[in-house]
Amino acid sequence: MSTRFRGGLTAAAGALTALVLAGHRLLPNWRGMGNTLDSGLPWLGLAVPLLALVAFARRSWLALAGVMIPAVMWAVMFGPAFVRTAATGPRDLRVVHQNVSYANGDLAATARALRATGADILVAVEVSDDPVLENGTMDPAFAREIDPGYPYRFPDNPGVAVWSRYPFDGLPRPVSGVPRSQHAVLRTPQGEVSLYAVHLASFRPAQPSVIANRNTEVKALARAVREDPSPRIIVVGDLNTATTDRELGHLTALLSSVSEKAGTGLQFTWPAVLPAVRLDHVLTRGFTTLDSRVLPMSISDHRAILADLRVSGRWASRPDG
């Protein structure tokens, strides 16, 4: 190859990486492969330093120029997540969520860590059934650590449990088409809040039928939100859907993601030991994001998330939508 075109393959690889970053949602979602690609999208950024090393080794300006294309594209897509943009001031609500894991060997310790966050609304999924009674009531090792701090709790449901400092307006009910879900209206000092606590179907790249089931539940949840006239909505839980997954767009077209508004990084939550993707979310309407954080690892395979919110329009806030 002539000196003029040395590094052409590296430049082409860089251009292809940039095209995938920019157009990933346009690629066919055959057997869930599009969803899988979407989920790992931020990690395509690792191609940039590898291609840069090749470009420097080849001493090729063409290759280096090709590497700059995906570098700029990645920065445009994910750079804002690292720029602090959340509003400041007093909060109205603190929302905390964790998938505590059915395999959790120390539910009491996990419960104490969640209670210590000072949440106003606390959502836990994969809460084990009572190991003795096995009658649909919550494992007492978990409940007795949290119950004293919260006067209101959704009825026993080992799949999705909610504790609140504020009362519910009527009984919670599942969202149609989303088996592991609870919806209720909370009466807070700032007005009513429509709360959706959910645990969507699992996402398994090697099992297209499982992905299809998850996608169906995302659409069902989005339909419920679309039909909800409430000015203030919070959707919180393990959505089993990455921030970059095209399916999440059904919800983010209606709600704002607090993790994207906060500017505190990509906020991956799973797996807990070395998080590679954000599966747990707080999505809102009618609130301003003050803070969004992923909490330190506990015994679960998911890390907990925390969101501080203020009702939009109060103080000098910048509403999320």
mmCIF file of C-alpha atoms in Angstrom:
data_model
loop_
_atom_site.group_PDB
_atom_site.id
_atom_site.type_symbol
_atom_site.label_atom_id
_atom_site.label_comp_id
_atom_site.label_asym_id
_atom_site.label_seq_id
_atom_site.Cartn_x
_atom_site.Cartn_y
_atom_site.Cartn_z
ATOM 1 C CA MET A 1 0.000 0.000 0.000
ATOM 2 C CA SER A 2 1.328 3.456 -0.867
ATOM 3 C CA THR A 3 2.391 5.886 1.830
ATOM 4 C CA ARG A 4 -0.498 8.098 0.848
ATOM 5 C CA PHE A 5 -3.117 5.492 1.833
ATOM 6 C CA ARG A 6 -1.265 3.877 4.712
ATOM 7 C CA GLY A 7 -3.665 3.523 7.617
ATOM 8 C CA GLY A 8 -6.709 3.321 5.382
ATOM 9 C CA LEU A 9 -8.068 0.227 7.116
ATOM 10 C CA THR A 10 -7.741 1.906 10.516
ATOM 11 C CA ALA A 11 -9.507 4.994 9.212
ATOM 12 C CA ALA A 12 -12.275 2.836 7.782
ATOM 13 C CA ALA A 13 -12.670 1.026 11.115
ATOM 14 C CA GLY A 14 -12.983 4.386 12.837
ATOM 15 C CA ALA A 15 -15.603 5.568 10.362
ATOM 16 C CA LEU A 16 -17.563 2.327 10.779
ATOM 17 C CA THR A 17 -17.507 2.686 14.575
ATOM 18 C CA ALA A 18 -18.837 6.225 14.245
ATOM 19 C CA LEU A 19 -21.605 5.048 11.923
ATOM 20 C CA VAL A 20 -22.691 2.375 14.400
ATOM 21 C CA LEU A 21 -22.691 4.915 17.232
ATOM 22 C CA ALA A 22 -24.772 7.392 15.259
ATOM 23 C CA GLY A 23 -27.140 4.985 13.549
ATOM 24 C CA HIS A 24 -27.497 2.055 15.938
ATOM 25 C CA ARG A 25 -31.263 2.507 16.263
ATOM 26 C CA LEU A 26 -31.643 2.264 12.485
ATOM 27 C CA LEU A 27 -30.149 -1.221 12.396
ATOM 28 C CA PRO A 28 -32.644 -4.107 12.230
ATOM 29 C CA ASN A 29 -33.676 -5.551 15.561
ATOM 30 C CA TRP A 30 -33.573 -9.136 14.299
ATOM 31 C CA ARG A 31 -34.040 -11.592 17.174
ATOM 32 C CA GLY A 32 -33.254 -8.809 19.643
ATOM 33 C CA MET A 33 -29.753 -8.212 18.287
ATOM 34 C CA GLY A 34 -30.470 -4.505 17.869
ATOM 35 C CA ASN A 35 -31.423 -4.257 21.557
ATOM 36 C CA THR A 36 -28.206 -6.073 22.499
ATOM 37 C CA LEU A 37 -26.083 -3.731 20.397
ATOM 38 C CA ASP A 38 -27.864 -0.723 21.890
ATOM 39 C CA SER A 39 -27.161 -1.938 25.412
ATOM 40 C CA GLY A 40 -23.425 -2.167 24.872
ATOM 41 C CA LEU A 41 -23.150 1.060 22.895
ATOM 42 C CA PRO A 42 -21.097 3.129 25.395
ATOM 43 C CA TRP A 43 -18.412 0.440 25.352
ATOM 44 C CA LEU A 44 -17.769 1.057 21.657
ATOM 45 C CA GLY A 45 -15.757 3.989 22.948
ATOM 46 C CA LEU A 46 -13.026 1.505 23.842
ATOM 47 C CA ALA A 47 -12.330 1.193 20.122
ATOM 48 C CA VAL A 48 -11.049 4.766 20.061
ATOM 49 C CA PRO A 49 -7.838 4.318 22.134
ATOM 50 C CA LEU A 50 -7.132 0.984 20.428
ATOM 51 C CA LEU A 51 -7.439 2.508 16.968
ATOM 52 C CA ALA A 52 -5.409 5.532 18.118
ATOM 53 C CA LEU A 53 -2.543 3.238 19.139
ATOM 54 C CA VAL A 54 -2.615 1.634 15.699
ATOM 55 C CA ALA A 55 -2.659 5.045 14.028
ATOM 56 C CA PHE A 56 0.372 6.233 15.978
ATOM 57 C CA ALA A 57 2.192 2.967 15.322
ATOM 58 C CA ARG A 58 1.563 3.335 11.594
ATOM 59 C CA ARG A 59 2.445 7.040 11.742
ATOM 60 C CA SER A 60 -0.543 7.711 9.541
ATOM 61 C CA TRP A 61 -2.403 10.997 9.506
ATOM 62 C CA LEU A 62 -5.207 9.319 7.553
ATOM 63 C CA ALA A 63 -5.660 6.724 10.300
ATOM 64 C CA LEU A 64 -5.533 9.380 13.015
ATOM 65 C CA ALA A 65 -8.178 11.430 11.218
ATOM 66 C CA GLY A 66 -10.342 8.334 10.987
ATOM 67 C CA VAL A 67 -9.990 7.725 14.712
ATOM 68 C CA MET A 68 -11.101 11.267 15.513
ATOM 69 C CA ILE A 69 -14.520 10.648 13.956
ATOM 70 C CA PRO A 70 -15.738 8.075 16.531
ATOM 71 C CA ALA A 71 -13.975 9.992 19.305
ATOM 72 C CA VAL A 72 -16.010 13.109 18.544
ATOM 73 C CA MET A 73 -19.188 11.077 18.053
ATOM 74 C CA TRP A 74 -18.772 9.332 21.423
ATOM 75 C CA ALA A 75 -18.078 12.667 23.138
ATOM 76 C CA VAL A 76 -21.200 14.220 21.612
ATOM 77 C CA MET A 77 -23.386 11.274 22.623
ATOM 78 C CA PHE A 78 -22.066 10.542 26.114
ATOM 79 C CA GLY A 79 -20.027 13.568 27.136
ATOM 80 C CA PRO A 80 -23.039 15.512 28.473
ATOM 81 C CA ALA A 81 -23.560 12.754 31.073
ATOM 82 C CA PHE A 82 -20.382 13.981 32.763
ATOM 83 C CA VAL A 83 -21.317 17.682 32.762
ATOM 84 C CA ARG A 84 -23.211 18.765 35.860
ATOM 85 C CA THR A 85 -26.524 20.292 34.751
ATOM 86 C CA ALA A 86 -28.929 19.472 37.585
ATOM 87 C CA ALA A 87 -30.619 22.282 39.465
ATOM 88 C CA THR A 88 -29.785 23.191 43.051
ATOM 89 C CA GLY A 89 -31.854 23.933 46.114
ATOM 90 C CA PRO A 90 -34.106 22.076 48.564
ATOM 91 C CA ARG A 91 -35.654 18.798 47.489
ATOM 92 C CA ASP A 92 -39.281 17.720 47.708
ATOM 93 C CA LEU A 93 -38.763 13.983 47.293
ATOM 94 C CA ARG A 94 -35.937 11.492 47.582
ATOM 95 C CA VAL A 95 -36.563 8.297 45.630
ATOM 96 C CA VAL A 96 -34.415 5.206 46.194
ATOM 97 C CA HIS A 97 -34.633 1.883 44.393
ATOM 98 C CA GLN A 98 -32.790 -1.438 44.395
ATOM 99 C CA ASN A 99 -33.225 -4.889 42.991
ATOM 100 C CA VAL A 100 -32.221 -6.623 46.228
ATOM 101 C CA SER A 101 -31.920 -10.083 44.550
ATOM 102 C CA TYR A 102 -33.686 -13.297 45.465
ATOM 103 C CA ALA A 103 -30.220 -14.766 46.124
ATOM 104 C CA ASN A 104 -29.415 -12.114 48.753
ATOM 105 C CA GLY A 105 -27.817 -13.817 51.758
ATOM 106 C CA ASP A 106 -28.233 -10.901 54.153
ATOM 107 C CA LEU A 107 -31.529 -9.125 53.552
ATOM 108 C CA ALA A 108 -31.346 -7.344 56.898
ATOM 109 C CA ALA A 109 -28.061 -5.630 55.990
ATOM 110 C CA THR A 110 -29.437 -4.599 52.601
ATOM 111 C CA ALA A 111 -32.583 -3.224 54.241
ATOM 112 C CA ARG A 112 -30.557 -1.195 56.757
ATOM 113 C CA ALA A 113 -28.478 0.324 53.956
ATOM 114 C CA LEU A 114 -31.613 1.325 52.051
ATOM 115 C CA ARG A 115 -33.291 2.785 55.155
ATOM 116 C CA ALA A 116 -30.143 4.833 55.853
ATOM 117 C CA THR A 117 -30.556 6.711 52.559
ATOM 118 C CA GLY A 118 -33.397 8.768 54.042
ATOM 119 C CA ALA A 119 -35.681 8.040 51.093
ATOM 120 C CA ASP A 120 -39.193 9.445 51.010
ATOM 121 C CA ILE A 121 -40.172 6.737 48.530
ATOM 122 C CA LEU A 122 -38.331 3.433 48.675
ATOM 123 C CA VAL A 123 -38.860 0.745 46.042
ATOM 124 C CA ALA A 124 -37.405 -2.762 46.247
ATOM 125 C CA VAL A 125 -37.845 -5.595 43.768
ATOM 126 C CA GLU A 126 -36.974 -9.282 44.067
ATOM 127 C CA VAL A 127 -37.867 -9.189 47.753
ATOM 128 C CA SER A 128 -38.056 -12.797 48.933
ATOM 129 C CA ASP A 129 -41.198 -14.449 50.218
ATOM 130 C CA ASP A 130 -41.415 -15.391 53.891
ATOM 131 C CA PRO A 131 -39.238 -18.548 54.031
ATOM 132 C CA VAL A 132 -41.421 -20.145 56.716
ATOM 133 C CA LEU A 133 -44.967 -19.160 55.817
ATOM 134 C CA GLU A 134 -44.480 -19.087 52.025
ATOM 135 C CA ASN A 135 -47.840 -17.342 51.734
ATOM 136 C CA GLY A 136 -47.023 -14.279 49.690
ATOM 137 C CA THR A 137 -45.915 -12.164 52.616
ATOM 138 C CA MET A 138 -42.537 -10.491 52.644
ATOM 139 C CA ASP A 139 -39.477 -11.991 54.294
ATOM 140 C CA PRO A 140 -39.600 -10.480 57.819
ATOM 141 C CA ALA A 141 -35.809 -10.106 57.899
ATOM 142 C CA PHE A 142 -36.209 -7.377 55.274
ATOM 143 C CA ALA A 143 -39.504 -5.820 56.313
ATOM 144 C CA ARG A 144 -38.763 -5.356 60.022
ATOM 145 C CA GLU A 145 -35.681 -3.259 59.211
ATOM 146 C CA ILE A 146 -37.614 -0.812 57.019
ATOM 147 C CA ASP A 147 -41.197 -0.784 58.297
ATOM 148 C CA PRO A 148 -40.538 1.328 61.444
ATOM 149 C CA GLY A 149 -39.349 4.268 59.361
ATOM 150 C CA TYR A 150 -42.263 4.292 56.940
ATOM 151 C CA PRO A 151 -45.922 4.575 57.917
ATOM 152 C CA TYR A 152 -47.185 3.507 54.484
ATOM 153 C CA ARG A 153 -46.395 0.412 52.459
ATOM 154 C CA PHE A 154 -47.927 -1.331 49.474
ATOM 155 C CA PRO A 155 -49.565 -4.630 50.422
ATOM 156 C CA ASP A 156 -47.205 -7.582 50.735
ATOM 157 C CA ASN A 157 -45.839 -8.472 47.332
ATOM 158 C CA PRO A 158 -42.487 -10.253 47.182
ATOM 159 C CA GLY A 159 -42.023 -9.110 43.592
ATOM 160 C CA VAL A 160 -42.405 -5.318 44.001
ATOM 161 C CA ALA A 161 -42.491 -3.569 47.382
ATOM 162 C CA VAL A 162 -42.913 0.157 48.103
ATOM 163 C CA TRP A 163 -42.503 2.148 51.308
ATOM 164 C CA SER A 164 -43.552 5.785 51.568
ATOM 165 C CA ARG A 165 -43.585 8.618 54.071
ATOM 166 C CA TYR A 166 -46.799 9.782 52.427
ATOM 167 C CA PRO A 167 -50.184 8.043 52.168
ATOM 168 C CA PHE A 168 -51.588 6.340 49.100
ATOM 169 C CA ASP A 169 -54.842 7.472 47.574
ATOM 170 C CA GLY A 170 -56.626 4.150 47.324
ATOM 171 C CA LEU A 171 -55.113 0.717 46.838
ATOM 172 C CA PRO A 172 -52.272 0.113 44.379
ATOM 173 C CA ARG A 173 -52.966 -1.963 41.305
ATOM 174 C CA PRO A 174 -50.743 -3.657 38.708
ATOM 175 C CA VAL A 175 -50.172 -2.021 35.346
ATOM 176 C CA SER A 176 -51.999 -3.852 32.577
ATOM 177 C CA GLY A 177 -49.495 -5.937 30.622
ATOM 178 C CA VAL A 178 -46.752 -5.585 33.253
ATOM 179 C CA PRO A 179 -47.132 -8.461 35.750
ATOM 180 C CA ARG A 180 -44.434 -7.289 38.170
ATOM 181 C CA SER A 181 -45.698 -3.767 38.787
ATOM 182 C CA GLN A 182 -47.656 -1.583 41.178
ATOM 183 C CA HIS A 183 -49.292 1.762 40.468
ATOM 184 C CA ALA A 184 -50.719 4.132 43.043
ATOM 185 C CA VAL A 185 -51.235 7.825 43.672
ATOM 186 C CA LEU A 186 -49.321 9.336 46.607
ATOM 187 C CA ARG A 187 -50.591 12.363 48.494
ATOM 188 C CA THR A 188 -47.484 14.458 49.153
ATOM 189 C CA PRO A 189 -47.252 17.991 50.613
ATOM 190 C CA GLN A 190 -46.597 19.249 47.075
ATOM 191 C CA GLY A 191 -49.624 17.501 45.602
ATOM 192 C CA GLU A 192 -50.521 14.106 44.195
ATOM 193 C CA VAL A 193 -47.845 11.986 42.533
ATOM 194 C CA SER A 194 -48.648 9.082 40.217
ATOM 195 C CA LEU A 195 -46.107 6.387 41.116
ATOM 196 C CA TYR A 196 -45.267 3.353 38.992
ATOM 197 C CA ALA A 197 -43.036 0.798 40.725
ATOM 198 C CA VAL A 198 -41.965 -1.825 38.206
ATOM 199 C CA HIS A 199 -39.737 -4.792 37.519
ATOM 200 C CA LEU A 200 -39.857 -5.509 33.811
ATOM 201 C CA ALA A 201 -39.137 -8.902 32.266
ATOM 202 C CA SER A 202 -35.503 -9.978 32.065
ATOM 203 C CA PHE A 203 -33.184 -9.085 29.181
ATOM 204 C CA ARG A 204 -31.146 -12.057 27.931
ATOM 205 C CA PRO A 205 -29.176 -11.524 24.707
ATOM 206 C CA ALA A 206 -29.128 -15.219 23.827
ATOM 207 C CA GLN A 207 -32.897 -15.619 24.216
ATOM 208 C CA PRO A 208 -34.857 -13.561 21.659
ATOM 209 C CA SER A 209 -38.237 -14.613 23.084
ATOM 210 C CA VAL A 210 -37.263 -13.212 26.492
ATOM 211 C CA ILE A 211 -36.176 -9.934 24.897
ATOM 212 C CA ALA A 212 -39.471 -9.784 22.986
ATOM 213 C CA ASN A 213 -41.366 -10.216 26.250
ATOM 214 C CA ARG A 214 -39.396 -7.351 27.802
ATOM 215 C CA ASN A 215 -40.105 -5.171 24.788
ATOM 216 C CA THR A 216 -43.826 -5.897 25.066
ATOM 217 C CA GLU A 217 -43.826 -4.865 28.721
ATOM 218 C CA VAL A 218 -41.966 -1.626 27.939
ATOM 219 C CA LYS A 219 -44.687 -0.718 25.448
ATOM 220 C CA ALA A 220 -47.420 -1.619 27.957
ATOM 221 C CA LEU A 221 -45.847 0.606 30.592
ATOM 222 C CA ALA A 222 -45.458 3.448 28.096
ATOM 223 C CA ARG A 223 -49.119 3.072 27.150
ATOM 224 C CA ALA A 224 -50.165 3.391 30.800
ATOM 225 C CA VAL A 225 -48.033 6.517 31.223
ATOM 226 C CA ARG A 226 -49.366 8.034 28.011
ATOM 227 C CA GLU A 227 -52.924 7.589 29.238
ATOM 228 C CA ASP A 228 -52.131 8.986 32.701
ATOM 229 C CA PRO A 229 -53.286 12.631 32.958
ATOM 230 C CA SER A 230 -51.354 13.287 36.174
ATOM 231 C CA PRO A 231 -49.069 16.340 36.028
ATOM 232 C CA ARG A 232 -46.515 14.596 38.271
ATOM 233 C CA ILE A 233 -45.394 11.050 37.438
ATOM 234 C CA ILE A 234 -42.548 8.895 38.732
ATOM 235 C CA VAL A 235 -41.619 5.577 37.140
ATOM 236 C CA VAL A 236 -39.031 3.738 39.210
ATOM 237 C CA GLY A 237 -37.632 0.234 39.218
ATOM 238 C CA ASP A 238 -35.575 -2.381 37.451
ATOM 239 C CA LEU A 239 -36.571 -1.848 33.836
ATOM 240 C CA ASN A 240 -34.043 -4.380 32.531
ATOM 241 C CA THR A 241 -33.493 -1.827 29.776
ATOM 242 C CA ALA A 242 -30.245 0.037 29.162
ATOM 243 C CA THR A 243 -30.246 3.800 28.823
ATOM 244 C CA THR A 244 -29.166 3.409 25.178
ATOM 245 C CA ASP A 245 -31.675 0.656 24.336
ATOM 246 C CA ARG A 246 -34.045 1.811 21.617
ATOM 247 C CA GLU A 247 -37.002 0.414 23.593
ATOM 248 C CA LEU A 248 -36.462 2.910 26.392
ATOM 249 C CA GLY A 249 -37.369 5.595 23.888
ATOM 250 C CA HIS A 250 -41.026 4.626 24.304
ATOM 251 C CA LEU A 251 -40.748 5.923 27.888
ATOM 252 C CA THR A 252 -38.257 8.768 27.497
ATOM 253 C CA ALA A 253 -40.501 10.289 24.826
ATOM 254 C CA LEU A 254 -42.992 10.807 27.666
ATOM 255 C CA LEU A 255 -40.748 11.175 30.717
ATOM 256 C CA SER A 256 -37.309 12.513 31.653
ATOM 257 C CA SER A 257 -34.483 10.299 32.871
ATOM 258 C CA VAL A 258 -33.006 11.728 36.067
ATOM 259 C CA SER A 259 -29.640 10.083 35.360
ATOM 260 C CA GLU A 260 -29.333 11.984 32.101
ATOM 261 C CA LYS A 261 -30.398 15.266 33.720
ATOM 262 C CA ALA A 262 -27.957 15.078 36.626
ATOM 263 C CA GLY A 263 -24.657 15.100 34.741
ATOM 264 C CA THR A 264 -23.035 12.676 37.178
ATOM 265 C CA GLY A 265 -21.767 10.068 34.724
ATOM 266 C CA LEU A 266 -23.196 7.041 32.955
ATOM 267 C CA GLN A 267 -24.412 5.573 36.262
ATOM 268 C CA PHE A 268 -24.241 1.868 35.460
ATOM 269 C CA THR A 269 -25.996 -0.377 37.989
ATOM 270 C CA TRP A 270 -25.413 -3.983 36.854
ATOM 271 C CA PRO A 271 -23.588 -6.210 37.606
ATOM 272 C CA ALA A 272 -22.844 -4.723 41.010
ATOM 273 C CA VAL A 273 -19.204 -5.824 41.193
ATOM 274 C CA LEU A 274 -18.218 -4.136 37.935
ATOM 275 C CA PRO A 275 -21.247 -2.297 36.497
ATOM 276 C CA ALA A 276 -21.428 -2.350 32.706
ATOM 277 C CA VAL A 277 -24.977 -1.165 31.993
ATOM 278 C CA ARG A 278 -27.736 0.848 33.686
ATOM 279 C CA LEU A 279 -30.820 -1.329 34.080
ATOM 280 C CA ASP A 280 -32.398 0.557 37.013
ATOM 281 C CA HIS A 281 -34.099 3.885 36.393
ATOM 282 C CA VAL A 282 -36.058 6.806 37.773
ATOM 283 C CA LEU A 283 -38.113 8.545 35.079
ATOM 284 C CA THR A 284 -40.239 11.581 35.840
ATOM 285 C CA ARG A 285 -42.726 14.143 34.599
ATOM 286 C CA GLY A 286 -43.392 17.387 36.416
ATOM 287 C CA PHE A 287 -40.169 17.285 38.442
ATOM 288 C CA THR A 288 -36.789 18.971 38.366
ATOM 289 C CA THR A 289 -33.751 16.762 38.944
ATOM 290 C CA LEU A 290 -31.508 17.880 41.790
ATOM 291 C CA ASP A 291 -29.316 14.793 42.022
ATOM 292 C CA SER A 292 -28.998 11.256 40.709
ATOM 293 C CA ARG A 293 -26.501 8.755 42.105
ATOM 294 C CA VAL A 294 -25.605 5.079 42.062
ATOM 295 C CA LEU A 295 -24.962 3.923 45.618
ATOM 296 C CA PRO A 296 -22.059 1.720 46.768
ATOM 297 C CA MET A 297 -22.220 -2.004 46.172
ATOM 298 C CA SER A 298 -24.150 -4.130 48.639
ATOM 299 C CA ILE A 299 -24.892 -7.856 48.667
ATOM 300 C CA SER A 300 -27.269 -7.675 45.688
ATOM 301 C CA ASP A 301 -26.191 -8.108 42.072
ATOM 302 C CA HIS A 302 -27.696 -4.662 41.337
ATOM 303 C CA ARG A 303 -26.527 -1.393 42.840
ATOM 304 C CA ALA A 304 -29.114 0.896 44.388
ATOM 305 C CA ILE A 305 -29.991 4.245 42.816
ATOM 306 C CA LEU A 306 -30.988 7.531 44.458
ATOM 307 C CA ALA A 307 -32.766 10.527 42.952
ATOM 308 C CA ASP A 308 -33.506 13.876 44.590
ATOM 309 C CA LEU A 309 -36.429 15.683 42.980
ATOM 310 C CA ARG A 310 -38.260 18.966 43.253
ATOM 311 C CA VAL A 311 -41.695 19.708 41.863
ATOM 312 C CA SER A 312 -41.234 21.755 38.688
ATOM 313 C CA GLY A 313 -42.062 25.421 38.969
ATOM 314 C CA ARG A 314 -40.931 25.778 42.578
ATOM 315 C CA TRP A 315 -38.028 28.143 43.286
ATOM 316 C CA ALA A 316 -35.847 28.992 40.298
ATOM 317 C CA SER A 317 -35.969 25.506 38.852
ATOM 318 C CA ARG A 318 -35.290 24.229 35.389
ATOM 319 C CA PRO A 319 -38.134 21.772 34.667
ATOM 320 C CA ASP A 320 -37.296 18.417 33.155
ATOM 321 C CA GLY A 321 -40.530 18.201 31.301
#
